[in-house]
Structure formats: C-alpha cells, structure tokens
PDB file of C-alpha atoms and ligand atoms in Angstrom:
ATOM      1  CA  MET G 287      46.572-100.776   7.354  1.00  0.00           C
ATOM      2  CA  SER G 288      48.056-100.086  11.047  1.00  0.00           C
ATOM      3  CA  GLU G 289      49.498 -96.639  12.140  1.00  0.00           C
ATOM      4  CA  SER G 290      53.112 -97.040  11.379  1.00  0.00           C
ATOM      5  CA  THR G 291      52.747 -98.218   7.455  1.00  0.00           C
ATOM      6  CA  ALA G 292      49.746 -96.096   6.461  1.00  0.00           C
ATOM      7  CA  ARG G 293      50.129 -94.014   3.954  1.00  0.00           C
ATOM      8  CA  VAL G 294      50.828 -89.979   4.505  1.00  0.00           C
ATOM      9  CA  ALA G 295      48.545 -87.278   2.941  1.00  0.00           C
ATOM     10  CA  ILE G 296      48.565 -83.644   2.692  1.00  0.00           C
ATOM     11  CA  VAL G 297      45.747 -81.676   2.065  1.00  0.00           C
ATOM     12  CA  THR G 298      45.595 -77.894   1.631  1.00  0.00           C
ATOM     13  CA  GLY G 299      43.252 -75.417   2.575  1.00  0.00           C
ATOM     14  CA  ALA G 300      41.867 -78.659   5.080  1.00  0.00           C
ATOM     15  CA  ALA G 301      40.048 -76.379   7.652  1.00  0.00           C
ATOM     16  CA  ARG G 302      36.954 -76.124   5.598  1.00  0.00           C
ATOM     17  CA  GLY G 303      34.967 -76.921   2.645  1.00  0.00           C
ATOM     18  CA  ILE G 304      36.022 -78.735  -0.139  1.00  0.00           C
ATOM     19  CA  GLY G 305      39.385 -79.675   2.068  1.00  0.00           C
ATOM     20  CA  ALA G 306      38.308 -80.504   4.705  1.00  0.00           C
ATOM     21  CA  ALA G 307      35.642 -83.288   3.310  1.00  0.00           C
ATOM     22  CA  THR G 308      38.454 -84.561   1.836  1.00  0.00           C
ATOM     23  CA  ALA G 309      40.503 -84.866   4.911  1.00  0.00           C
ATOM     24  CA  LEU G 310      38.106 -86.845   6.334  1.00  0.00           C
ATOM     25  CA  ARG G 311      37.089 -89.150   3.979  1.00  0.00           C
ATOM     26  CA  LEU G 312      40.918 -90.083   2.714  1.00  0.00           C
ATOM     27  CA  ALA G 313      41.559 -90.214   6.494  1.00  0.00           C
ATOM     28  CA  ALA G 314      38.565 -93.040   6.152  1.00  0.00           C
ATOM     29  CA  ASP G 315      40.010 -94.558   3.546  1.00  0.00           C
ATOM     30  CA  GLY G 316      42.621 -95.223   6.191  1.00  0.00           C
ATOM     31  CA  LEU G 317      45.518 -92.281   5.317  1.00  0.00           C
ATOM     32  CA  ALA G 318      47.285 -90.493   7.993  1.00  0.00           C
ATOM     33  CA  VAL G 319      45.948 -86.921   7.438  1.00  0.00           C
ATOM     34  CA  ALA G 320      48.152 -83.758   7.604  1.00  0.00           C
ATOM     35  CA  VAL G 321      45.427 -80.969   7.307  1.00  0.00           C
ATOM     36  CA  VAL G 322      47.743 -77.555   6.137  1.00  0.00           C
ATOM     37  CA  ASP G 323      45.838 -74.614   6.340  1.00  0.00           C
ATOM     38  CA  LEU G 324      46.988 -70.960   6.687  1.00  0.00           C
ATOM     39  CA  ASP G 325      46.708 -70.903  10.443  1.00  0.00           C
ATOM     40  CA  GLU G 326      47.084 -73.781  12.842  1.00  0.00           C
ATOM     41  CA  GLY G 327      44.485 -72.844  15.550  1.00  0.00           C
ATOM     42  CA  SER G 328      41.934 -73.085  11.920  1.00  0.00           C
ATOM     43  CA  THR G 329      42.801 -77.086  11.444  1.00  0.00           C
ATOM     44  CA  ALA G 330      41.703 -77.642  14.829  1.00  0.00           C
ATOM     45  CA  ALA G 331      38.125 -78.206  13.921  1.00  0.00           C
ATOM     46  CA  THR G 332      38.819 -81.274  11.111  1.00  0.00           C
ATOM     47  CA  VAL G 333      41.917 -82.625  12.699  1.00  0.00           C
ATOM     48  CA  GLN G 334      39.528 -83.339  15.259  1.00  0.00           C
ATOM     49  CA  ALA G 335      36.512 -84.265  14.048  1.00  0.00           C
ATOM     50  CA  VAL G 336      39.609 -87.482  11.492  1.00  0.00           C
ATOM     51  CA  GLN G 337      40.075 -88.022  15.206  1.00  0.00           C
ATOM     52  CA  ALA G 338      36.459 -88.820  16.573  1.00  0.00           C
ATOM     53  CA  ALA G 339      36.173 -91.129  13.480  1.00  0.00           C
ATOM     54  CA  GLY G 340      39.037 -92.685  14.548  1.00  0.00           C
ATOM     55  CA  GLY G 341      41.604 -91.770  12.385  1.00  0.00           C
ATOM     56  CA  ARG G 342      45.194 -89.875  12.384  1.00  0.00           C
ATOM     57  CA  ALA G 343      45.555 -86.304  11.130  1.00  0.00           C
ATOM     58  CA  LEU G 344      48.253 -83.323  12.771  1.00  0.00           C
ATOM     59  CA  GLY G 345      47.293 -80.171  12.123  1.00  0.00           C
ATOM     60  CA  VAL G 346      50.275 -77.633  10.540  1.00  0.00           C
ATOM     61  CA  GLY G 347      49.851 -73.929  10.229  1.00  0.00           C
ATOM     62  CA  ALA G 348      51.720 -72.793   6.487  1.00  0.00           C
ATOM     63  CA  ASP G 349      50.575 -69.821   3.434  1.00  0.00           C
ATOM     64  CA  VAL G 350      51.696 -72.409   1.001  1.00  0.00           C
ATOM     65  CA  GLY G 351      52.689 -69.617  -1.363  1.00  0.00           C
ATOM     66  CA  ASP G 352      55.626 -69.206   0.895  1.00  0.00           C
ATOM     67  CA  ALA G 353      58.441 -71.090   0.520  1.00  0.00           C
ATOM     68  CA  GLU G 354      60.511 -71.428   3.698  1.00  0.00           C
ATOM     69  CA  GLN G 355      56.846 -72.027   5.637  1.00  0.00           C
ATOM     70  CA  VAL G 356      56.318 -74.933   3.305  1.00  0.00           C
ATOM     71  CA  GLN G 357      59.273 -76.313   3.437  1.00  0.00           C
ATOM     72  CA  ALA G 358      58.744 -76.309   7.001  1.00  0.00           C
ATOM     73  CA  ALA G 359      55.478 -77.878   7.232  1.00  0.00           C
ATOM     74  CA  VAL G 360      56.906 -80.878   4.535  1.00  0.00           C
ATOM     75  CA  ASP G 361      59.222 -81.160   7.495  1.00  0.00           C
ATOM     76  CA  ARG G 362      56.812 -81.529  10.212  1.00  0.00           C
ATOM     77  CA  VAL G 363      54.916 -83.717   8.323  1.00  0.00           C
ATOM     78  CA  ALA G 364      57.379 -86.265   7.353  1.00  0.00           C
ATOM     79  CA  ALA G 365      59.142 -86.110  11.111  1.00  0.00           C
ATOM     80  CA  GLU G 366      55.563 -86.491  13.210  1.00  0.00           C
ATOM     81  CA  LEU G 367      53.470 -88.136  10.178  1.00  0.00           C
ATOM     82  CA  GLY G 368      56.006 -89.587   7.830  1.00  0.00           C
ATOM     83  CA  PRO G 369      56.425 -88.981   4.494  1.00  0.00           C
ATOM     84  CA  PRO G 370      54.083 -87.980   2.585  1.00  0.00           C
ATOM     85  CA  VAL G 371      53.523 -89.860  -0.746  1.00  0.00           C
ATOM     86  CA  VAL G 372      49.903 -87.841  -1.056  1.00  0.00           C
ATOM     87  CA  LEU G 373      49.435 -84.544  -1.944  1.00  0.00           C
ATOM     88  CA  VAL G 374      46.283 -83.008  -2.184  1.00  0.00           C
ATOM     89  CA  ASN G 375      46.943 -79.234  -3.720  1.00  0.00           C
ATOM     90  CA  ASN G 376      43.177 -77.872  -3.004  1.00  0.00           C
ATOM     91  CA  ALA G 377      43.661 -74.087  -0.969  1.00  0.00           C
ATOM     92  CA  GLY G 378      42.221 -71.684  -2.492  1.00  0.00           C
ATOM     93  CA  VAL G 379      41.294 -67.990  -2.971  1.00  0.00           C
ATOM     94  CA  THR G 380      39.056 -65.975  -5.010  1.00  0.00           C
ATOM     95  CA  ARG G 381      39.531 -61.959  -5.454  1.00  0.00           C
ATOM     96  CA  ASP G 382      36.869 -62.070  -8.855  1.00  0.00           C
ATOM     97  CA  ASN G 383      36.286 -58.015 -10.774  1.00  0.00           C
ATOM     98  CA  MET G 384      35.703 -57.715 -14.003  1.00  0.00           C
ATOM     99  CA  LEU G 385      39.357 -56.857 -16.086  1.00  0.00           C
ATOM    100  CA  PHE G 386      38.951 -53.147 -15.583  1.00  0.00           C
ATOM    101  CA  LYS G 387      38.777 -53.279 -12.051  1.00  0.00           C
ATOM    102  CA  MET G 388      41.021 -56.213 -11.031  1.00  0.00           C
ATOM    103  CA  THR G 389      43.969 -54.587  -9.022  1.00  0.00           C
ATOM    104  CA  ASP G 390      47.349 -55.717  -9.125  1.00  0.00           C
ATOM    105  CA  ALA G 391      47.152 -57.634  -5.804  1.00  0.00           C
ATOM    106  CA  ASP G 392      43.938 -59.085  -6.839  1.00  0.00           C
ATOM    107  CA  TRP G 393      45.941 -60.980  -9.776  1.00  0.00           C
ATOM    108  CA  ASP G 394      49.005 -61.456  -7.528  1.00  0.00           C
ATOM    109  CA  LEU G 395      47.488 -62.878  -3.816  1.00  0.00           C
ATOM    110  CA  VAL G 396      45.243 -65.437  -6.978  1.00  0.00           C
ATOM    111  CA  MET G 397      48.753 -67.000  -8.542  1.00  0.00           C
ATOM    112  CA  HIS G 398      50.869 -67.360  -5.290  1.00  0.00           C
ATOM    113  CA  VAL G 399      48.210 -69.429  -3.829  1.00  0.00           C
ATOM    114  CA  HIS G 400      47.030 -71.602  -6.350  1.00  0.00           C
ATOM    115  CA  LEU G 401      49.933 -71.642  -8.627  1.00  0.00           C
ATOM    116  CA  ARG G 402      53.086 -70.744  -6.627  1.00  0.00           C
ATOM    117  CA  GLY G 403      50.928 -72.783  -3.952  1.00  0.00           C
ATOM    118  CA  SER G 404      50.906 -76.176  -6.254  1.00  0.00           C
ATOM    119  CA  PHE G 405      54.103 -75.623  -7.557  1.00  0.00           C
ATOM    120  CA  LEU G 406      55.823 -75.163  -3.881  1.00  0.00           C
ATOM    121  CA  MET G 407      53.597 -78.223  -2.049  1.00  0.00           C
ATOM    122  CA  THR G 408      54.172 -80.812  -5.104  1.00  0.00           C
ATOM    123  CA  ARG G 409      57.992 -79.519  -5.277  1.00  0.00           C
ATOM    124  CA  ALA G 410      59.032 -80.143  -1.441  1.00  0.00           C
ATOM    125  CA  CYS G 411      56.775 -83.555  -1.231  1.00  0.00           C
ATOM    126  CA  GLN G 412      57.656 -85.578  -4.479  1.00  0.00           C
ATOM    127  CA  ARG G 413      61.174 -85.824  -3.202  1.00  0.00           C
ATOM    128  CA  PHE G 414      59.658 -88.456  -0.922  1.00  0.00           C
ATOM    129  CA  MET G 415      57.511 -89.934  -3.901  1.00  0.00           C
ATOM    130  CA  VAL G 416      60.068 -90.851  -5.659  1.00  0.00           C
ATOM    131  CA  GLU G 417      61.757 -92.102  -3.078  1.00  0.00           C
ATOM    132  CA  VAL G 418      59.410 -95.119  -2.710  1.00  0.00           C
ATOM    133  CA  GLY G 419      58.679 -95.541  -5.892  1.00  0.00           C
ATOM    134  CA  TRP G 420      54.716 -94.310  -5.622  1.00  0.00           C
ATOM    135  CA  GLY G 421      52.392 -91.180  -5.193  1.00  0.00           C
ATOM    136  CA  ARG G 422      49.591 -89.481  -6.225  1.00  0.00           C
ATOM    137  CA  VAL G 423      48.952 -85.906  -6.973  1.00  0.00           C
ATOM    138  CA  VAL G 424      45.501 -83.985  -7.287  1.00  0.00           C
ATOM    139  CA  ASN G 425      45.648 -80.534  -8.024  1.00  0.00           C
ATOM    140  CA  LEU G 426      41.806 -78.536  -7.481  1.00  0.00           C
ATOM    141  CA  SER G 427      41.339 -77.028 -11.116  1.00  0.00           C
ATOM    142  CA  SER G 428      38.002 -75.223 -11.713  1.00  0.00           C
ATOM    143  CA  THR G 429      35.363 -75.052 -14.369  1.00  0.00           C
ATOM    144  CA  SER G 430      36.795 -71.663 -14.698  1.00  0.00           C
ATOM    145  CA  ALA G 431      39.735 -72.891 -16.117  1.00  0.00           C
ATOM    146  CA  LEU G 432      37.289 -72.784 -19.190  1.00  0.00           C
ATOM    147  CA  GLY G 433      37.298 -68.792 -18.852  1.00  0.00           C
ATOM    148  CA  ASN G 434      34.318 -67.347 -16.594  1.00  0.00           C
ATOM    149  CA  ARG G 435      33.311 -63.652 -16.119  1.00  0.00           C
ATOM    150  CA  GLY G 436      35.188 -61.562 -13.439  1.00  0.00           C
ATOM    151  CA  GLN G 437      37.964 -64.326 -13.161  1.00  0.00           C
ATOM    152  CA  ALA G 438      40.734 -63.749 -15.266  1.00  0.00           C
ATOM    153  CA  ASN G 439      43.202 -64.365 -11.914  1.00  0.00           C
ATOM    154  CA  TYR G 440      41.071 -67.506 -11.387  1.00  0.00           C
ATOM    155  CA  ALA G 441      40.375 -68.746 -14.152  1.00  0.00           C
ATOM    156  CA  THR G 442      43.950 -67.840 -15.608  1.00  0.00           C
ATOM    157  CA  ALA G 443      45.249 -69.885 -12.672  1.00  0.00           C
ATOM    158  CA  LYS G 444      42.896 -73.036 -12.727  1.00  0.00           C
ATOM    159  CA  ALA G 445      44.456 -73.330 -16.337  1.00  0.00           C
ATOM    160  CA  GLY G 446      47.699 -72.887 -15.472  1.00  0.00           C
ATOM    161  CA  LEU G 447      47.030 -75.788 -12.552  1.00  0.00           C
ATOM    162  CA  GLN G 448      45.688 -78.219 -15.679  1.00  0.00           C
ATOM    163  CA  GLY G 449      49.623 -77.247 -17.795  1.00  0.00           C
ATOM    164  CA  PHE G 450      51.018 -78.371 -14.343  1.00  0.00           C
ATOM    165  CA  THR G 451      49.404 -81.501 -13.462  1.00  0.00           C
ATOM    166  CA  LYS G 452      49.745 -83.107 -17.036  1.00  0.00           C
ATOM    167  CA  THR G 453      53.696 -81.475 -16.796  1.00  0.00           C
ATOM    168  CA  LEU G 454      53.754 -83.452 -13.482  1.00  0.00           C
ATOM    169  CA  ALA G 455      52.212 -86.935 -14.767  1.00  0.00           C
ATOM    170  CA  LEU G 456      54.921 -85.985 -17.769  1.00  0.00           C
ATOM    171  CA  GLU G 457      58.026 -85.753 -15.541  1.00  0.00           C
ATOM    172  CA  LEU G 458      56.801 -88.405 -12.576  1.00  0.00           C
ATOM    173  CA  GLY G 459      55.411 -91.129 -14.134  1.00  0.00           C
ATOM    174  CA  LYS G 460      57.941 -93.887 -14.536  1.00  0.00           C
ATOM    175  CA  PHE G 461      58.747 -92.888 -10.982  1.00  0.00           C
ATOM    176  CA  GLY G 462      55.001 -94.896 -10.198  1.00  0.00           C
ATOM    177  CA  VAL G 463      53.611 -91.570  -9.353  1.00  0.00           C
ATOM    178  CA  THR G 464      50.413 -90.091 -10.983  1.00  0.00           C
ATOM    179  CA  ALA G 465      49.223 -86.900 -11.380  1.00  0.00           C
ATOM    180  CA  ASN G 466      45.196 -85.350 -11.910  1.00  0.00           C
ATOM    181  CA  ALA G 467      42.697 -81.893 -11.551  1.00  0.00           C
ATOM    182  CA  ILE G 468      39.695 -82.807 -10.928  1.00  0.00           C
ATOM    183  CA  ALA G 469      37.757 -79.083 -11.523  1.00  0.00           C
ATOM    184  CA  PRO G 470      34.497 -79.264  -9.881  1.00  0.00           C
ATOM    185  CA  GLY G 471      31.396 -76.579 -10.412  1.00  0.00           C
ATOM    186  CA  PHE G 472      29.579 -75.223  -8.324  1.00  0.00           C
ATOM    187  CA  ILE G 473      29.762 -77.246  -4.998  1.00  0.00           C
ATOM    188  CA  GLN G 474      28.339 -75.110  -1.310  1.00  0.00           C
ATOM    189  CA  THR G 475      31.197 -73.603   0.379  1.00  0.00           C
ATOM    190  CA  GLU G 476      32.657 -70.674   2.676  1.00  0.00           C
ATOM    191  CA  MET G 477      33.724 -69.481  -1.300  1.00  0.00           C
ATOM    192  CA  THR G 478      30.954 -69.823  -2.877  1.00  0.00           C
ATOM    193  CA  ARG G 479      28.929 -68.675   0.025  1.00  0.00           C
ATOM    194  CA  ALA G 480      31.259 -65.652  -0.325  1.00  0.00           C
ATOM    195  CA  THR G 481      30.326 -64.873  -4.128  1.00  0.00           C
ATOM    196  CA  ALA G 482      26.232 -64.974  -2.889  1.00  0.00           C
ATOM    197  CA  GLU G 483      27.043 -62.160  -0.399  1.00  0.00           C
ATOM    198  CA  ARG G 484      29.628 -60.250  -2.366  1.00  0.00           C
ATOM    199  CA  ILE G 485      26.772 -59.612  -5.422  1.00  0.00           C
ATOM    200  CA  GLY G 486      24.520 -59.214  -2.460  1.00  0.00           C
ATOM    201  CA  ARG G 487      22.357 -62.624  -3.287  1.00  0.00           C
ATOM    202  CA  ASP G 488      20.741 -63.870  -0.916  1.00  0.00           C
ATOM    203  CA  TRP G 489      22.335 -67.608  -0.413  1.00  0.00           C
ATOM    204  CA  GLU G 490      18.951 -70.067  -1.273  1.00  0.00           C
ATOM    205  CA  GLU G 491      18.042 -68.844  -4.032  1.00  0.00           C
ATOM    206  CA  TYR G 492      21.174 -68.500  -5.674  1.00  0.00           C
ATOM    207  CA  VAL G 493      21.976 -72.019  -4.281  1.00  0.00           C
ATOM    208  CA  ALA G 494      18.532 -73.117  -6.127  1.00  0.00           C
ATOM    209  CA  GLU G 495      19.203 -70.775  -9.312  1.00  0.00           C
ATOM    210  CA  ARG G 496      23.024 -72.215  -9.799  1.00  0.00           C
ATOM    211  CA  ALA G 497      20.940 -75.738  -9.517  1.00  0.00           C
ATOM    212  CA  ALA G 498      18.529 -75.110 -12.013  1.00  0.00           C
ATOM    213  CA  ALA G 499      21.151 -74.665 -14.748  1.00  0.00           C
ATOM    214  CA  ILE G 500      23.068 -78.305 -13.541  1.00  0.00           C
ATOM    215  CA  PRO G 501      22.241 -81.458 -14.932  1.00  0.00           C
ATOM    216  CA  VAL G 502      21.861 -83.639 -12.567  1.00  0.00           C
ATOM    217  CA  ALA G 503      19.392 -80.813 -10.722  1.00  0.00           C
ATOM    218  CA  ARG G 504      21.444 -80.384  -7.709  1.00  0.00           C
ATOM    219  CA  ALA G 505      24.312 -78.394  -6.401  1.00  0.00           C
ATOM    220  CA  GLY G 506      27.165 -79.851  -5.464  1.00  0.00           C
ATOM    221  CA  VAL G 507      29.013 -80.383  -1.821  1.00  0.00           C
ATOM    222  CA  PRO G 508      31.998 -80.897  -1.055  1.00  0.00           C
ATOM    223  CA  GLU G 509      31.807 -84.134  -0.203  1.00  0.00           C
ATOM    224  CA  ASP G 510      30.960 -85.047  -3.679  1.00  0.00           C
ATOM    225  CA  ILE G 511      34.967 -83.560  -4.664  1.00  0.00           C
ATOM    226  CA  ALA G 512      36.168 -85.975  -1.814  1.00  0.00           C
ATOM    227  CA  HIS G 513      34.873 -88.721  -3.565  1.00  0.00           C
ATOM    228  CA  THR G 514      36.512 -88.602  -6.730  1.00  0.00           C
ATOM    229  CA  VAL G 515      39.881 -87.643  -4.824  1.00  0.00           C
ATOM    230  CA  SER G 516      39.855 -90.692  -2.937  1.00  0.00           C
ATOM    231  CA  PHE G 517      39.798 -92.495  -6.700  1.00  0.00           C
ATOM    232  CA  LEU G 518      42.176 -90.794  -8.098  1.00  0.00           C
ATOM    233  CA  VAL G 519      44.207 -91.596  -4.752  1.00  0.00           C
ATOM    234  CA  SER G 520      43.462 -95.015  -4.527  1.00  0.00           C
ATOM    235  CA  GLU G 521      46.609 -97.967  -5.431  1.00  0.00           C
ATOM    236  CA  GLY G 522      43.600 -98.884  -8.444  1.00  0.00           C
ATOM    237  CA  ALA G 523      43.874 -95.582 -10.313  1.00  0.00           C
ATOM    238  CA  GLY G 524      47.724 -95.942 -10.433  1.00  0.00           C
ATOM    239  CA  PHE G 525      46.715 -95.524 -14.655  1.00  0.00           C
ATOM    240  CA  VAL G 526      44.622 -92.775 -14.638  1.00  0.00           C
ATOM    241  CA  SER G 527      47.407 -89.813 -14.791  1.00  0.00           C
ATOM    242  CA  GLY G 528      47.684 -86.473 -16.366  1.00  0.00           C
ATOM    243  CA  GLN G 529      43.854 -85.801 -16.236  1.00  0.00           C
ATOM    244  CA  VAL G 530      41.341 -83.442 -15.754  1.00  0.00           C
ATOM    245  CA  VAL G 531      38.331 -85.191 -14.419  1.00  0.00           C
ATOM    246  CA  TYR G 532      35.164 -82.374 -14.238  1.00  0.00           C
ATOM    247  CA  VAL G 533      33.153 -82.775 -11.433  1.00  0.00           C
ATOM    248  CA  ALA G 534      29.771 -80.764 -12.157  1.00  0.00           C
ATOM    249  CA  GLY G 535      26.543 -82.645 -12.451  1.00  0.00           C
ATOM    250  CA  GLY G 536      27.108 -82.846 -16.246  1.00  0.00           C
ATOM    251  CA  PRO G 537      28.896 -80.921 -19.284  1.00  0.00           C
ATOM    252  CA  ARG G 538      28.832 -76.817 -19.304  1.00  0.00           C
ATOM    253  CA  THR G 539      25.072 -75.372 -20.201  1.00  0.00           C
TER     254      THR G 539
HETATM  255  P1  LIG N 655      37.395 -72.420   0.943  1.00  0.00           P
HETATM  256  O1  LIG N 655      35.890 -72.632   1.564  1.00  0.00           O
HETATM  257  O2  LIG N 655      38.082 -70.839   0.800  1.00  0.00           O
HETATM  258  O3  LIG N 655      38.377 -73.130   1.711  1.00  0.00           O
HETATM  259  C1  LIG N 655      39.958 -72.665   0.977  1.00  0.00           C
HETATM  260  C2  LIG N 655      40.784 -72.867   2.105  1.00  0.00           C
HETATM  261  O4  LIG N 655      42.754 -72.590   1.759  1.00  0.00           O
HETATM  262  C3  LIG N 655      40.709 -72.154   3.621  1.00  0.00           C
HETATM  263  O5  LIG N 655      40.534 -72.624   4.379  1.00  0.00           O
HETATM  264  C4  LIG N 655      41.789 -70.939   3.289  1.00  0.00           C
HETATM  265  O6  LIG N 655      41.972 -69.910   4.597  1.00  0.00           O
HETATM  266  C5  LIG N 655      42.434 -71.612   2.973  1.00  0.00           C
HETATM  267  N1  LIG N 655      43.555 -70.856   2.129  1.00  0.00           N
HETATM  268  C6  LIG N 655      44.180 -69.717   1.773  1.00  0.00           C
HETATM  269  N2  LIG N 655      44.702 -69.553   1.314  1.00  0.00           N
HETATM  270  C7  LIG N 655      45.908 -70.026   1.753  1.00  0.00           C
HETATM  271  C8  LIG N 655      47.489 -69.928   1.801  1.00  0.00           C
HETATM  272  N3  LIG N 655      48.191 -69.315   1.217  1.00  0.00           N
HETATM  273  N4  LIG N 655      48.031 -70.861   2.059  1.00  0.00           N
HETATM  274  C9  LIG N 655      47.287 -72.260   2.770  1.00  0.00           C
HETATM  275  N5  LIG N 655      45.794 -72.567   3.120  1.00  0.00           N
HETATM  276  C10 LIG N 655      44.486 -70.831   2.543  1.00  0.00           C
HETATM  277  O7  LIG N 655      37.329 -72.890  -0.698  1.00  0.00           O
HETATM  278  P2  LIG N 655      36.381 -74.344  -1.096  1.00  0.00           P
HETATM  279  O8  LIG N 655      35.331 -73.635  -2.076  1.00  0.00           O
HETATM  280  O9  LIG N 655      36.663 -75.450  -0.413  1.00  0.00           O
HETATM  281  O10 LIG N 655      37.930 -74.824  -2.333  1.00  0.00           O
HETATM  282  C11 LIG N 655      38.598 -75.214  -2.373  1.00  0.00           C
HETATM  283  C12 LIG N 655      38.977 -75.538  -3.257  1.00  0.00           C
HETATM  284  O11 LIG N 655      38.630 -75.992  -4.728  1.00  0.00           O
HETATM  285  C13 LIG N 655      40.018 -74.267  -3.623  1.00  0.00           C
HETATM  286  O12 LIG N 655      40.930 -74.294  -4.917  1.00  0.00           O
HETATM  287  C14 LIG N 655      39.063 -73.409  -5.135  1.00  0.00           C
HETATM  288  O13 LIG N 655      39.945 -72.452  -6.227  1.00  0.00           O
HETATM  289  C15 LIG N 655      38.001 -75.189  -5.587  1.00  0.00           C
HETATM  290  N6  LIG N 655      37.177 -74.529  -5.944  1.00  0.00           N
HETATM  291  C16 LIG N 655      36.099 -74.377  -5.844  1.00  0.00           C
HETATM  292  C17 LIG N 655      34.977 -74.449  -5.933  1.00  0.00           C
HETATM  293  C18 LIG N 655      33.933 -73.993  -5.675  1.00  0.00           C
HETATM  294  O14 LIG N 655      32.186 -74.120  -6.006  1.00  0.00           O
HETATM  295  N7  LIG N 655      33.386 -74.048  -4.271  1.00  0.00           N
HETATM  296  C19 LIG N 655      34.664 -75.131  -7.107  1.00  0.00           C
HETATM  297  C20 LIG N 655      35.706 -75.188  -8.112  1.00  0.00           C
HETATM  298  C21 LIG N 655      37.038 -75.750  -7.845  1.00  0.00           C
HETATM  299  P3  LIG N 655      41.081 -68.903   5.273  1.00  0.00           P
HETATM  300  O15 LIG N 655      40.042 -69.548   5.886  1.00  0.00           O
HETATM  301  O16 LIG N 655      42.339 -68.446   6.623  1.00  0.00           O
HETATM  302  O17 LIG N 655      41.393 -67.814   4.417  1.00  0.00           O
END
C-alpha cells in the first residue's frame, strides 16, 4: 500500500511493552500507526523504531480516560495520518491489593484507564470505521478476567472488557467492523517487572517460576501478543468477531 492509502491504526499505551511491539508489528504489516501514550515524549522511542524499520508513525500524548484528550488525539490522528480504522485498546495500569486493603483510588484508576479509556477511544474512532464500512477493534483483556487474588479491580475491568468487546461486535458488525479481545497470560514487560518488585521477588527467578506453570514452558513476550493482534486486524479475519483469544501458552493450570 502507498503512504496515502495505508490504513491507519491507533495503539494506546504504545510507549513500551505489548503496545510498542504491536505498533511495530502493525507498521511492518503496512499500516500507518499512531502511538498513543500518557505523555507524547514517552512515545518517541516507539515512533523512531517504526520509522527506522521503514514505517510511518505519529506520537500522540493523551490520557485515554479523559474525554477531551481522547477527542483531541483522535482528531489529530485523522488530520495527520488519516482516518483511524484500526484501534488497539492496550493502555493499562495495575493497582494490586487484597480487597480489604484496596483503596477507592486503586479501584477508580483501574476502571478509568481500562474501561472508560477503551469506551472513549472506541466511541471516538468508530465513526471513521462506519464511514468507510471497514474497521477492526482489539481490546486487551487478561487471564485475570477469570479471577486473580489481589486483583479485584483489574480482574473486574478485564472481564468487563470482554462484555464490551462482544457488544461492539453485535453493534458494529453490519458496518464491516469486527471487535475481538486478547487475553494474555504472563508476558514479560515493565508491568510484570513492577509486580515482581512490589512483592520483593528477583525478576529472573519470578519469570522462571511463572514459566514452569505454563504448558509451553516459557513466559510470554510482547511479540506473542502483537502477532495475534496482527491476525485479528488482518483482511482475512473479517469473519472472526466477538471472540476472546487467550494467548497464555496453554490453558490455565
Ligand atoms: P506496560 O508495560 O505497563 O505498558 C502500559 C502502557 O500504558 C504504559 O506506557 C503506560 O504509560 C500506558 N498508560 C497507562 N495509563 C494510561 C492512560 N491513562 N492513557 C494512555 N496510556 C496509559 O504494560 P503491558 O504489560 O505492556 O500491558 C499492556 C496491556 O496488556 C495492558 O492493558 C495490560 O493490562 C494487558 N496485559 C498485560 C499482561 C502482562 O503480563 N504484561 C497480561 C495480561 C494483560 P505510563 O508508563 O506513563 O504509565
């Protein structure tokens, strides 16, 4: 595809981790990519990596849970890259704690980023997809949606995203738009590194222990998720919608 006809994707939380790997992969697949994260400066490394690989990228700063910032970000992407018809709702935070110690702020922030963020971003982007009669939404859920100690907030948000995904699939399908969720298992990123630090575990030991409980006998890497996003947003995946794909190295053990 030439620059002017390349489809435009927005990947949120793409400064690092799964979002960065996804932005790189979608660019390699031929899409122009908007790299959205809280602070525009933090997107520079991903934008440069995409450009160094010959792709087209734009860094945009926005809090996905803030309606005004979301609208401004999506308008800017449409003006500078083109209408966004692929959206990957990946931005995320954890504020883990056992229920009796979880604060209102821990609960609210996790809902703000995952649920409100995905809602606002999708609402702002869907009109571009509906207008051209083609679109792809991928939401990042988690195996934690099945329940996870110390994650009442995160598990609730990630389960909520599965309901959101299925509803998008029902409402937008007739406009050529598919919506799917990916539920990763343990992936090595800053997010899981921070968890290891918080519970006082050595990172290498923690990864080895987690890997030992995974059927394919290794921990996941961001590229494992990027590969699945690439499939779900591809032309040929147009009959796959409303699904939750667990990318976790096997069923839960
Ligand atoms: P990560 O390394 O922590 O990256 C998340 C990115 O999201 C960060 O750059 C963060 O920016 C950004 N972000 C946070 N709040 C935001 C907001 N309000 N607006 C815009 N951007 C925001 O996380 P990851 O491990 O790559 O995870 C990516 C997604 O996969 C998340 O939704 C996560 O819940 C999900 N997931 C991860 C795993 C795993 O094992 N890693 C497993 C299952 C699901 P700051 O650095 O500025 O906060």
